[in-house]
Tab-separated table of C-alpha atoms in Angstrom:
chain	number	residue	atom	x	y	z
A	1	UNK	CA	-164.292	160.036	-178.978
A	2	UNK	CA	-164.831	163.339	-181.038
A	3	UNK	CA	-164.855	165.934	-179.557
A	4	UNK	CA	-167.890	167.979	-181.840
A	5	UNK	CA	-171.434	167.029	-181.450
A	6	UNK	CA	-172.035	168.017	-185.123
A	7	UNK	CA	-170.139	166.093	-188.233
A	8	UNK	CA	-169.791	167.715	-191.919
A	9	UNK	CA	-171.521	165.813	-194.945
A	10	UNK	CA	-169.633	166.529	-197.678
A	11	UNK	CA	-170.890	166.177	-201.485
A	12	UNK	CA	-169.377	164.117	-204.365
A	13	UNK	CA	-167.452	166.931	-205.511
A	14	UNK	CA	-165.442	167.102	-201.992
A	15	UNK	CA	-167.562	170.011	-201.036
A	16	UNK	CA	-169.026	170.826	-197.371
A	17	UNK	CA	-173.117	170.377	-198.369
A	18	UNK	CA	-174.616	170.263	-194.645
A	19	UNK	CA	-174.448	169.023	-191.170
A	20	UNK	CA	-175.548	166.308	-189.192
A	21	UNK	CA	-175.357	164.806	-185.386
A	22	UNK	CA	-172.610	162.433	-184.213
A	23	UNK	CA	-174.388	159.372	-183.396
A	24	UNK	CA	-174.348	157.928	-179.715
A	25	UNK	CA	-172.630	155.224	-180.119
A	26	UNK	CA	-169.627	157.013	-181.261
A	27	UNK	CA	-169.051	158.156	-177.922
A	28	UNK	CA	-169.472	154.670	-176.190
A	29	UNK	CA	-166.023	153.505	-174.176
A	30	UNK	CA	-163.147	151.678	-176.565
A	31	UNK	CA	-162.137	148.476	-174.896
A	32	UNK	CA	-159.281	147.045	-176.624
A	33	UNK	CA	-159.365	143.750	-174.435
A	34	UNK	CA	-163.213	142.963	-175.588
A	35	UNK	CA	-162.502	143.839	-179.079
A	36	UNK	CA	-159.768	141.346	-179.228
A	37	UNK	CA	-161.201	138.579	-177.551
A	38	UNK	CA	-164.438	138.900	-180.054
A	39	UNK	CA	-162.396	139.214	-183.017
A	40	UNK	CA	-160.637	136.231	-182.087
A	41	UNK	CA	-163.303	133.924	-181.302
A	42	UNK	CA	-165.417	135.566	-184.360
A	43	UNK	CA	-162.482	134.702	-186.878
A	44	UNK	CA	-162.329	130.909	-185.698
A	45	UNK	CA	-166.216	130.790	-186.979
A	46	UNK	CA	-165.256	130.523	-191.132
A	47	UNK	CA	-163.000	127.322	-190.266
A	48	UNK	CA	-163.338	124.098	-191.868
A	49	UNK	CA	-162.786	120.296	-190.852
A	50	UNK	CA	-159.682	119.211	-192.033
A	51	UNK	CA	-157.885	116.128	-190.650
A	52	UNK	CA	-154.737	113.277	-192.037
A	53	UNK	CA	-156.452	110.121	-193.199
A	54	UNK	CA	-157.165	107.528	-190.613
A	55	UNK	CA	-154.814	104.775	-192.359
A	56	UNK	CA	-152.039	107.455	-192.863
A	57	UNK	CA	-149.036	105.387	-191.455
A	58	UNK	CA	-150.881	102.102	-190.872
A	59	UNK	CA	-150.846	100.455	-193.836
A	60	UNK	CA	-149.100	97.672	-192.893
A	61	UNK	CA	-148.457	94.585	-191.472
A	62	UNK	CA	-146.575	94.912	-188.210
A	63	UNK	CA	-146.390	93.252	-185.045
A	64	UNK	CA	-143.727	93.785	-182.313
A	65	UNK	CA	-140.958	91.217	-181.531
A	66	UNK	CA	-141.590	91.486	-177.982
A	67	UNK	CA	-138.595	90.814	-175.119
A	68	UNK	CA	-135.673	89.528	-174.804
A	69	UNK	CA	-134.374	90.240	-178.409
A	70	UNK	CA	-132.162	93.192	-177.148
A	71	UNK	CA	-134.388	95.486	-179.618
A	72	UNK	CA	-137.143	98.179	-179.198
A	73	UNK	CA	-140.573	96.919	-178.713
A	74	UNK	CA	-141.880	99.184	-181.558
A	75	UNK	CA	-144.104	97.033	-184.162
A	76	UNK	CA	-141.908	95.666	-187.134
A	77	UNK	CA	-142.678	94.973	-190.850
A	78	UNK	CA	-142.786	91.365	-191.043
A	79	UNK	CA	-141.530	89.171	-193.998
A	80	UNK	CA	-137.770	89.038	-195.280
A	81	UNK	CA	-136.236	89.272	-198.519
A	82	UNK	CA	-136.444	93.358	-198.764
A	83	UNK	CA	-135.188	96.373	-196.770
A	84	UNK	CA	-138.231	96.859	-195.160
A	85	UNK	CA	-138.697	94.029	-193.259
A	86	UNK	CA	-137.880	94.511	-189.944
A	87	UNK	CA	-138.053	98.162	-189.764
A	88	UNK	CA	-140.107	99.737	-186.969
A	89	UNK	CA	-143.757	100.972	-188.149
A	90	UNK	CA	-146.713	102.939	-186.853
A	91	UNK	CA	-145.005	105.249	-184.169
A	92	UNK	CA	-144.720	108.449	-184.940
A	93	UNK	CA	-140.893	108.056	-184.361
A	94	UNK	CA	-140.444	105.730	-187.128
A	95	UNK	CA	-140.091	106.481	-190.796
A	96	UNK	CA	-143.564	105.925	-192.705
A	97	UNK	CA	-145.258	105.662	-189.514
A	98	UNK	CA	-148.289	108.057	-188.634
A	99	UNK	CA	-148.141	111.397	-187.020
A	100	UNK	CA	-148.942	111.738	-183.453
A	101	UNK	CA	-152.215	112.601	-182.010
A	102	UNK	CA	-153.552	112.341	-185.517
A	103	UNK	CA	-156.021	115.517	-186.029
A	104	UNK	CA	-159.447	114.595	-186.236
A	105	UNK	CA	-162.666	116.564	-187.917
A	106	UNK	CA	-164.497	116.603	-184.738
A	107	UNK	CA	-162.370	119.312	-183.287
A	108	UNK	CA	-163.972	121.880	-181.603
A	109	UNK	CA	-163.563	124.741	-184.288
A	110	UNK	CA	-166.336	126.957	-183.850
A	111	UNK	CA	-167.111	129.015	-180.997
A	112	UNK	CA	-169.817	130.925	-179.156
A	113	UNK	CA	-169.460	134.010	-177.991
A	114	UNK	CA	-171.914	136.759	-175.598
A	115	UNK	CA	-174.180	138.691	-177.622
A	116	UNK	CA	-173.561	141.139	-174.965
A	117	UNK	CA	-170.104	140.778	-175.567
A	118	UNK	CA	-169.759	140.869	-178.933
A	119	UNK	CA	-172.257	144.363	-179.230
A	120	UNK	CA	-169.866	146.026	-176.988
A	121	UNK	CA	-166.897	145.117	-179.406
A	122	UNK	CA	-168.838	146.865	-182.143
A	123	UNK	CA	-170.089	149.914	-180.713
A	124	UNK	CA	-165.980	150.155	-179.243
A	125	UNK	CA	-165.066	149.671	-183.134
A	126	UNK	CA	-167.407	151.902	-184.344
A	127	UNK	CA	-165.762	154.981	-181.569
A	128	UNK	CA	-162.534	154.314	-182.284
A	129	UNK	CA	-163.197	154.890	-185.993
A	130	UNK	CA	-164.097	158.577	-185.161
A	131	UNK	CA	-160.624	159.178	-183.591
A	132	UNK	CA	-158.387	160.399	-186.067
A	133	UNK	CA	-155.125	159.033	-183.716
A	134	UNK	CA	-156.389	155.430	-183.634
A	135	UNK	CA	-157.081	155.680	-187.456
A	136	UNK	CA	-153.616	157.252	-188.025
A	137	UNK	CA	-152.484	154.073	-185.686
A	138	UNK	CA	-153.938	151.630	-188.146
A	139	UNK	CA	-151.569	153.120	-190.463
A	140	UNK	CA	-154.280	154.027	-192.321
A	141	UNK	CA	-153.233	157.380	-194.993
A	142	UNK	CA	-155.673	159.746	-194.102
A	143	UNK	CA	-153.274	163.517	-194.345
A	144	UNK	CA	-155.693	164.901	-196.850
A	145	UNK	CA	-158.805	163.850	-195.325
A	146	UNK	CA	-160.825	167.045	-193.953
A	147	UNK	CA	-162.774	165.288	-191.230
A	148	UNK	CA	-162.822	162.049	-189.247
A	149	UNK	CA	-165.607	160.412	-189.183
A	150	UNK	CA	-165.900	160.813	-193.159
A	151	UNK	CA	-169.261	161.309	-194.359
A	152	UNK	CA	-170.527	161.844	-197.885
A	153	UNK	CA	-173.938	162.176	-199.178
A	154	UNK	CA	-176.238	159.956	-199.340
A	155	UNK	CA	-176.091	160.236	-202.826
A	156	UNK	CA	-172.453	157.722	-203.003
A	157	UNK	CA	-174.758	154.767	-202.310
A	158	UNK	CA	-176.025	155.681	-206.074
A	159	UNK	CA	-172.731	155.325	-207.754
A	160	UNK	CA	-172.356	152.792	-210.609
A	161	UNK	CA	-169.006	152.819	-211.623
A	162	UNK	CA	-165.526	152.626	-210.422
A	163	UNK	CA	-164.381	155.612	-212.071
A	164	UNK	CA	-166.889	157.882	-210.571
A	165	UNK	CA	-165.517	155.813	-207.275
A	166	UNK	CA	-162.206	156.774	-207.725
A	167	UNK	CA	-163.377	160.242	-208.197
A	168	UNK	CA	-164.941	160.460	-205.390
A	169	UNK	CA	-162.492	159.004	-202.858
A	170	UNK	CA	-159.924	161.576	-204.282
A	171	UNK	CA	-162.448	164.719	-203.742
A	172	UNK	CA	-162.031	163.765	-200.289
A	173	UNK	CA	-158.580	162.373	-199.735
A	174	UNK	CA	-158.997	159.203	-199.162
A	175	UNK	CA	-157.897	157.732	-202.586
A	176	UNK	CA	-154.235	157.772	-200.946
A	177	UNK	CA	-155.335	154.814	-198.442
A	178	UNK	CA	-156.329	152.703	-201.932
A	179	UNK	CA	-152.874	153.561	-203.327
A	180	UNK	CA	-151.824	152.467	-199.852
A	181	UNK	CA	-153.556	149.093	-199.959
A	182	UNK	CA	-153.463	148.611	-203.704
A	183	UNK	CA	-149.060	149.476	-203.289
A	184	UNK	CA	-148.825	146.573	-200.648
A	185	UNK	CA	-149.939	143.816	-202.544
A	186	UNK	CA	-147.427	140.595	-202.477
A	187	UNK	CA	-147.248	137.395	-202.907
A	188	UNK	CA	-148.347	135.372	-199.602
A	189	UNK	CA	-145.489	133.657	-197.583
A	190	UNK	CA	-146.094	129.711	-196.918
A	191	UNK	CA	-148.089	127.128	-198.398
A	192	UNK	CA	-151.020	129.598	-199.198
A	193	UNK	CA	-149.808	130.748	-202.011
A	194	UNK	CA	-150.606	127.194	-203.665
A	195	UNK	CA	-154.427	126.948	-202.153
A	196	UNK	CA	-155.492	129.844	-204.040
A	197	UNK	CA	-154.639	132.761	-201.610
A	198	UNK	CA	-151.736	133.663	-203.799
A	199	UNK	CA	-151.556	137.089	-202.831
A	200	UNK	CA	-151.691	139.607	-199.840
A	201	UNK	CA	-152.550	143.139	-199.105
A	202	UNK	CA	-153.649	145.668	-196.637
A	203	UNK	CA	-156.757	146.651	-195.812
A	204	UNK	CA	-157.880	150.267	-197.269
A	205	UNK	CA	-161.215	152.325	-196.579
A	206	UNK	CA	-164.136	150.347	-195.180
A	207	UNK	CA	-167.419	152.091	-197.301
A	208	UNK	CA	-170.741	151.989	-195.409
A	209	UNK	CA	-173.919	152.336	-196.781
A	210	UNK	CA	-177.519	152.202	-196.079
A	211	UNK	CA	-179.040	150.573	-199.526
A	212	UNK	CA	-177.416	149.551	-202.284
A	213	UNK	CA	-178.317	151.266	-205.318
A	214	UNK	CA	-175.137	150.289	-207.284
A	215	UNK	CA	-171.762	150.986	-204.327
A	216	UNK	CA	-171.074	147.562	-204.395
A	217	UNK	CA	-170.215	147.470	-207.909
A	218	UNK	CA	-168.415	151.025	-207.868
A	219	UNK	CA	-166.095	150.125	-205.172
A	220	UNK	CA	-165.859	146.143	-204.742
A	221	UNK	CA	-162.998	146.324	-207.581
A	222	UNK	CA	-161.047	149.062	-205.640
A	223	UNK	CA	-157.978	147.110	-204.263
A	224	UNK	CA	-158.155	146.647	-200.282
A	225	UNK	CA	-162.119	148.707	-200.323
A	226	UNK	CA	-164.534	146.557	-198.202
A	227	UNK	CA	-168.240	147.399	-198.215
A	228	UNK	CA	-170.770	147.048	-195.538
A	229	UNK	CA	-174.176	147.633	-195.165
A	230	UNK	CA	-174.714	149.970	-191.833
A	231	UNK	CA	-177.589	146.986	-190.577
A	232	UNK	CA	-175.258	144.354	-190.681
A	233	UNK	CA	-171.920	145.665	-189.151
A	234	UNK	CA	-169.474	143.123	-188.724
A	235	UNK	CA	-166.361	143.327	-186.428
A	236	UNK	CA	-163.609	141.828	-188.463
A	237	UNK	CA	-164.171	144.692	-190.837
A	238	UNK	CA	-163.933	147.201	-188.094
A	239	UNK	CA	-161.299	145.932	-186.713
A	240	UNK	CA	-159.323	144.211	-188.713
A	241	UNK	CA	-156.833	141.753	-186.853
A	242	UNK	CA	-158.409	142.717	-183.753
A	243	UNK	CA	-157.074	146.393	-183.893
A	244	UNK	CA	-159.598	149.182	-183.462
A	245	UNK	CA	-159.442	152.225	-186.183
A	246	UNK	CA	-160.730	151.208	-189.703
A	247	UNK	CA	-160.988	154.049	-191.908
A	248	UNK	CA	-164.686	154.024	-192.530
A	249	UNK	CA	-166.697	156.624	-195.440
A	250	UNK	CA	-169.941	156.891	-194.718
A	251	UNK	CA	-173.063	157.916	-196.254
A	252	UNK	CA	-175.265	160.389	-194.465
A	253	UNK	CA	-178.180	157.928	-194.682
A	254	UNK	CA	-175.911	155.193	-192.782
A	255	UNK	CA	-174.224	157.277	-190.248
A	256	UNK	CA	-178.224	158.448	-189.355
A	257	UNK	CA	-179.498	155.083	-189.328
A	258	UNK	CA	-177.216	154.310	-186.420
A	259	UNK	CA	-179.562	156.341	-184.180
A	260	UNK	CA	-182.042	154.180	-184.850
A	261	UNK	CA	-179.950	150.810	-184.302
A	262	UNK	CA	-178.538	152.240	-180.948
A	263	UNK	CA	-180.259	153.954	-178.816
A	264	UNK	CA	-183.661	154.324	-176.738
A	265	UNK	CA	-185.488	151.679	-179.210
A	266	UNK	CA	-182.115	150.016	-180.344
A	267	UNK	CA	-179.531	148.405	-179.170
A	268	UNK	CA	-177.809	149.718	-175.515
A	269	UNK	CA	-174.846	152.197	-175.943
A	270	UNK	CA	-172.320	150.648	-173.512
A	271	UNK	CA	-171.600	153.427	-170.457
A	272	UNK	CA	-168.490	154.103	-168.613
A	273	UNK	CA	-167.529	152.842	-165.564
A	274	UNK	CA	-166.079	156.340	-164.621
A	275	UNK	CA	-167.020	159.473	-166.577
A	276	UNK	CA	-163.599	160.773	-165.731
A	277	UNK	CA	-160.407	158.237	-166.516
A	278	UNK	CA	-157.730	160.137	-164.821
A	279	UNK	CA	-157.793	158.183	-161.662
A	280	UNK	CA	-154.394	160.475	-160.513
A	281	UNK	CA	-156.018	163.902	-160.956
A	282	UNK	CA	-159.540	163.078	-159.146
A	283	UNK	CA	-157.409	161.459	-155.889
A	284	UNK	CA	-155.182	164.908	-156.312
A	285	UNK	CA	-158.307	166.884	-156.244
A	286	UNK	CA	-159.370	169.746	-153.799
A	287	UNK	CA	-162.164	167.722	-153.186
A	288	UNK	CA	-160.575	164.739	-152.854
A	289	UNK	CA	-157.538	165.849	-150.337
A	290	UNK	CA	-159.903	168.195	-148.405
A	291	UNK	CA	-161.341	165.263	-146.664
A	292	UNK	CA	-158.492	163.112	-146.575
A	293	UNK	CA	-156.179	162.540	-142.846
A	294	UNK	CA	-153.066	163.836	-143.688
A	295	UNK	CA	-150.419	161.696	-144.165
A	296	UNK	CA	-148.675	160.089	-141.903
A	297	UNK	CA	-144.932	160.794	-142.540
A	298	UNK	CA	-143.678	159.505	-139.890
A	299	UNK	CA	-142.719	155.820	-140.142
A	300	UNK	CA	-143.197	153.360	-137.089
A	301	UNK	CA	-139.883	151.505	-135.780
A	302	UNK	CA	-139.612	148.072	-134.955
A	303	UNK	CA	-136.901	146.681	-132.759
A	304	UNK	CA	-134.513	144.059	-133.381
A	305	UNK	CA	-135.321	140.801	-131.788
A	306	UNK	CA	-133.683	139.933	-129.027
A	307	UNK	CA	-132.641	136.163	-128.934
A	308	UNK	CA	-133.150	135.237	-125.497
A	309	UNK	CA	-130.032	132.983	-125.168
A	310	UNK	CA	-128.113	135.708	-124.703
A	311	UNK	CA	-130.147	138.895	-123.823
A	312	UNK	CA	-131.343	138.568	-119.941
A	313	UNK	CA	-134.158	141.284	-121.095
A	314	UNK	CA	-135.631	139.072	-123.429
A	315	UNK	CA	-135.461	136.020	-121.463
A	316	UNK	CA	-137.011	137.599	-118.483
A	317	UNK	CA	-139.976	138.058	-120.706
A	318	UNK	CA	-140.637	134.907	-121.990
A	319	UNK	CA	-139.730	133.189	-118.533
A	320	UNK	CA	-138.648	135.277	-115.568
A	321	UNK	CA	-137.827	132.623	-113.178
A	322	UNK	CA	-134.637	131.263	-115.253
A	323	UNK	CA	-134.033	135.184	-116.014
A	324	UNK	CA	-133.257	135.565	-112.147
A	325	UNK	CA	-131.599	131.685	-111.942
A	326	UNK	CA	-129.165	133.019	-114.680
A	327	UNK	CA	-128.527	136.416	-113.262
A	328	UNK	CA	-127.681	135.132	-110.270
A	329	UNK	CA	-125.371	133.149	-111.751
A	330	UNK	CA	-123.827	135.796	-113.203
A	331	UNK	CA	-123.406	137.907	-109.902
A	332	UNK	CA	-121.664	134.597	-108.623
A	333	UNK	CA	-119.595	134.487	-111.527
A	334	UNK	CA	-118.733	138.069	-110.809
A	335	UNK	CA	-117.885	137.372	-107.633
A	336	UNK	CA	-115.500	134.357	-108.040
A	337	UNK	CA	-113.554	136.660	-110.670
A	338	UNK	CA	-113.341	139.412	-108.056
A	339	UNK	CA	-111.722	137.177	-105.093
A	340	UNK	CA	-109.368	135.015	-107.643
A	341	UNK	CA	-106.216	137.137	-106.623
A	342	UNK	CA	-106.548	136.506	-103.197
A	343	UNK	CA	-106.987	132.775	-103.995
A	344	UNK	CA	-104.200	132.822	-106.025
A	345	UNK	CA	-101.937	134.347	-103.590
A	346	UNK	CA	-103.280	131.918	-100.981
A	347	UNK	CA	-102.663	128.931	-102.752
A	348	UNK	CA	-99.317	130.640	-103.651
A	349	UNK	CA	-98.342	131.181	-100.298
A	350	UNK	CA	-98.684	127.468	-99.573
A	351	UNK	CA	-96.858	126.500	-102.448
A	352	UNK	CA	-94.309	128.708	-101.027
A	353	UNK	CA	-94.288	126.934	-97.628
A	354	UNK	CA	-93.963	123.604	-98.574
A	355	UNK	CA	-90.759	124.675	-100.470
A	356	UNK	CA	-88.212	124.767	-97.840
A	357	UNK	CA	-89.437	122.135	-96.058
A	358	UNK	CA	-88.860	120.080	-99.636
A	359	UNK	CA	-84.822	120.699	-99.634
A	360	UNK	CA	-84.345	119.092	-96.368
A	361	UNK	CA	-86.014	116.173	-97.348
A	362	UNK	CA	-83.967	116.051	-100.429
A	363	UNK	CA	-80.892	116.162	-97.919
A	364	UNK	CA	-81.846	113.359	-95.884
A	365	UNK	CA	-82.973	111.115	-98.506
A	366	UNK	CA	-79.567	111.723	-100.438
A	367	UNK	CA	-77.794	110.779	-96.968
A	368	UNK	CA	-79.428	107.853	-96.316
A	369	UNK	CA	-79.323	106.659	-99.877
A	370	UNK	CA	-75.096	106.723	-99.454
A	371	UNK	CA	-73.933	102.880	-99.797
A	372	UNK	CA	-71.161	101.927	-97.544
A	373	UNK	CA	-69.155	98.756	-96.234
A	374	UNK	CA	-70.950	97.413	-93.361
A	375	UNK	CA	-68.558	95.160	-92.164
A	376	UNK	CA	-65.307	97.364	-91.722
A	377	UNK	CA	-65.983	97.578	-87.817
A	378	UNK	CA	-66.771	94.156	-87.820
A	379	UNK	CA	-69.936	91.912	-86.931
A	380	UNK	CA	-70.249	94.114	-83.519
A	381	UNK	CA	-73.233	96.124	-84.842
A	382	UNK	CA	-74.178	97.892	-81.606
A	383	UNK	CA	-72.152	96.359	-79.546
């Protein structure tokens, strides 16, 4: 917003000739988001109906072949004797056929939009125009221009002629945005340039009056100059494309009007939802942090989960009966690996025992195996 309560008028001549008060609305909040969604629902508004013909790519006699010809059941030009018979028709696949989803004139190509809505986007248009950045932003050439918002006398609104317009731009500066605008023209890219919108340029000043006593003829030949009267303020001249910071001249008589249009017995100037923005410096505030708890530096610790198959803590919490089952397997466990030397050397020992007795067994069984003549004393066996 600006940051003066006062504004200077300056004369014809470029000269300071008086004073008067920034209106209200130039201090209302700039929205961005509203503006754009206005200006894009507002420019949809000047559309017309346009559609394909509805016989575009049926103009023919086709009928498919159906199954079991091994072939696409897309219609087919009927008849022989030329090149087209036989080829498919009326999908949008096939050559000649029509497009799909043909467009239709009933399309929705208008919309509403909030009243509410669309008088914030204006009065956020109309701020933004009296900060010099968001001007500068547009790309607007404003250097040489004392003073944003620009204001002349009302007298401008009683120029006839586009010399004495030219002349009057360039007492103030602002002639360098025409040369801007006027420098950018170019022929249009596309299809355009064919349907009568040959050519292109930027968008210069925006001039805004009160009555007309002869500024629309001064400036409406002025390459990229737009005129508006102040009671009928439209957004897509404010904002251009959506994006806040037109370069606006205006005549005392308009600029004081807008007191009357916003205001007590106007229109509602929109408010903020915080007077201060810097959300960072009112938390880091004395006021703020005096009644704040301190911070809490220290960070609370969570331990690991214990998986209870093999942590005897954690499974004595969820069931302590099997906790006490398993430890007391455990202590047996401990126990049988204490006494395992002793078993060892008991079953050792046996081992050990059995071993001597072993040899003499192998003696005897090697004695008695022996094969001999039983006969050489005879038949007297034990006689």
């Amino acid at each position: 917003m600006a940051a003066r309560p006062l504004v200077t008028v300056f004369s014809l001549s470029g000269e300071k000739s008086g004073e008067t008060t920034l209106p209200a609305v130039m201090t209302a909040p700039m929205r961005p988001d509203i503006v754009q969604f206005v200006h894009t629902n507002m420019s949809k508004n000047n559309r017309q109906a346009y559609s394909v013909s509805p016989w575009a790519g049926k103009q023919v006699s086709a009928s498919s072949w159906g199954t079991g010809r091994a072939v696409a059941r897309i219609p087919r030009v009927g008849g022989g004797g030329t090149s087209r018979s036989g080829q498919g028709a009326f999908g949008n696949m096939c050559r000649g056929g029509r497009m799909f989803a043909p467009t239709k004139t009933w399309r929705k190509w208008h919309r509403k939009i909030n009243s509410t809505q669309k008088r914030y986007a204006v009065a956020s248009a109309l701020a933004a125009s009296a900060v010099p950045a968001l001007v500068m932003a547009r790309g607007h050439k404003v250097d040489d221009v004392p003073e944003i918002p620009l204001v002349m006398d009302t007298s401008i609104e009683s120029a006839k002629k586009t010399s004495a317009a030219k002349d009057i731009l360039a007492s103030v500066g602002a002639l360098a945005d025409v040369d801007r605008a006027s420098d950018s023209k170019k022929i249009r890219a596309g299809k355009g340039k064919a349907r009568n919108r040959r050519y292109v340029l930027r968008r210069g000043p925006l001039i805004v009056y009160k009555s007309n006593d002869g500024v629309e003829q001064a400036f409406r030949n002025l390459p990229g100059v737009e005129l508006c009267c102040v009671d009928r303020l439209n957004l897509l001249q404010l904002a251009p494309g959506g994006h806040m910071g037109r370069f606006c001249v205006w005549s005392q008589a308009a600029l004081d009007a807008l007191n009357d249009i916003y205001g007590k017995d106007g229109k509602n100037v929109p408010e903020d939802l915080m007077a201060n923005a810097d959300l960072a410096r009112i938390i880091n505030s004395d006021e703020i942090q005096s009644v704040l708890n301190p911070a809490k530096r220290a960070n609370k610790k969570y331990l690991r989960k214990k998986n209870p198959l093999t942590s005897l803590k954690a499974l004595a919490k969820l069931d302590p009966y099997a906790a006490a089952a398993r430890e007391s397997e455990q202590r047996a466990e401990a126990a049988r690996q204490g006494n395992k030397a002793a078993t060892l050397a008991k079953k050792r020992g046996v081992a050990k025992a059995k071993k001597q007795y072993k040899q003499a067994g192998k003696d005897f069984f090697e004695k008695i195996s022996k094969q001999g003549d039983v006969c050489a004393d005879g038949f007297n066996i034990g006689l």
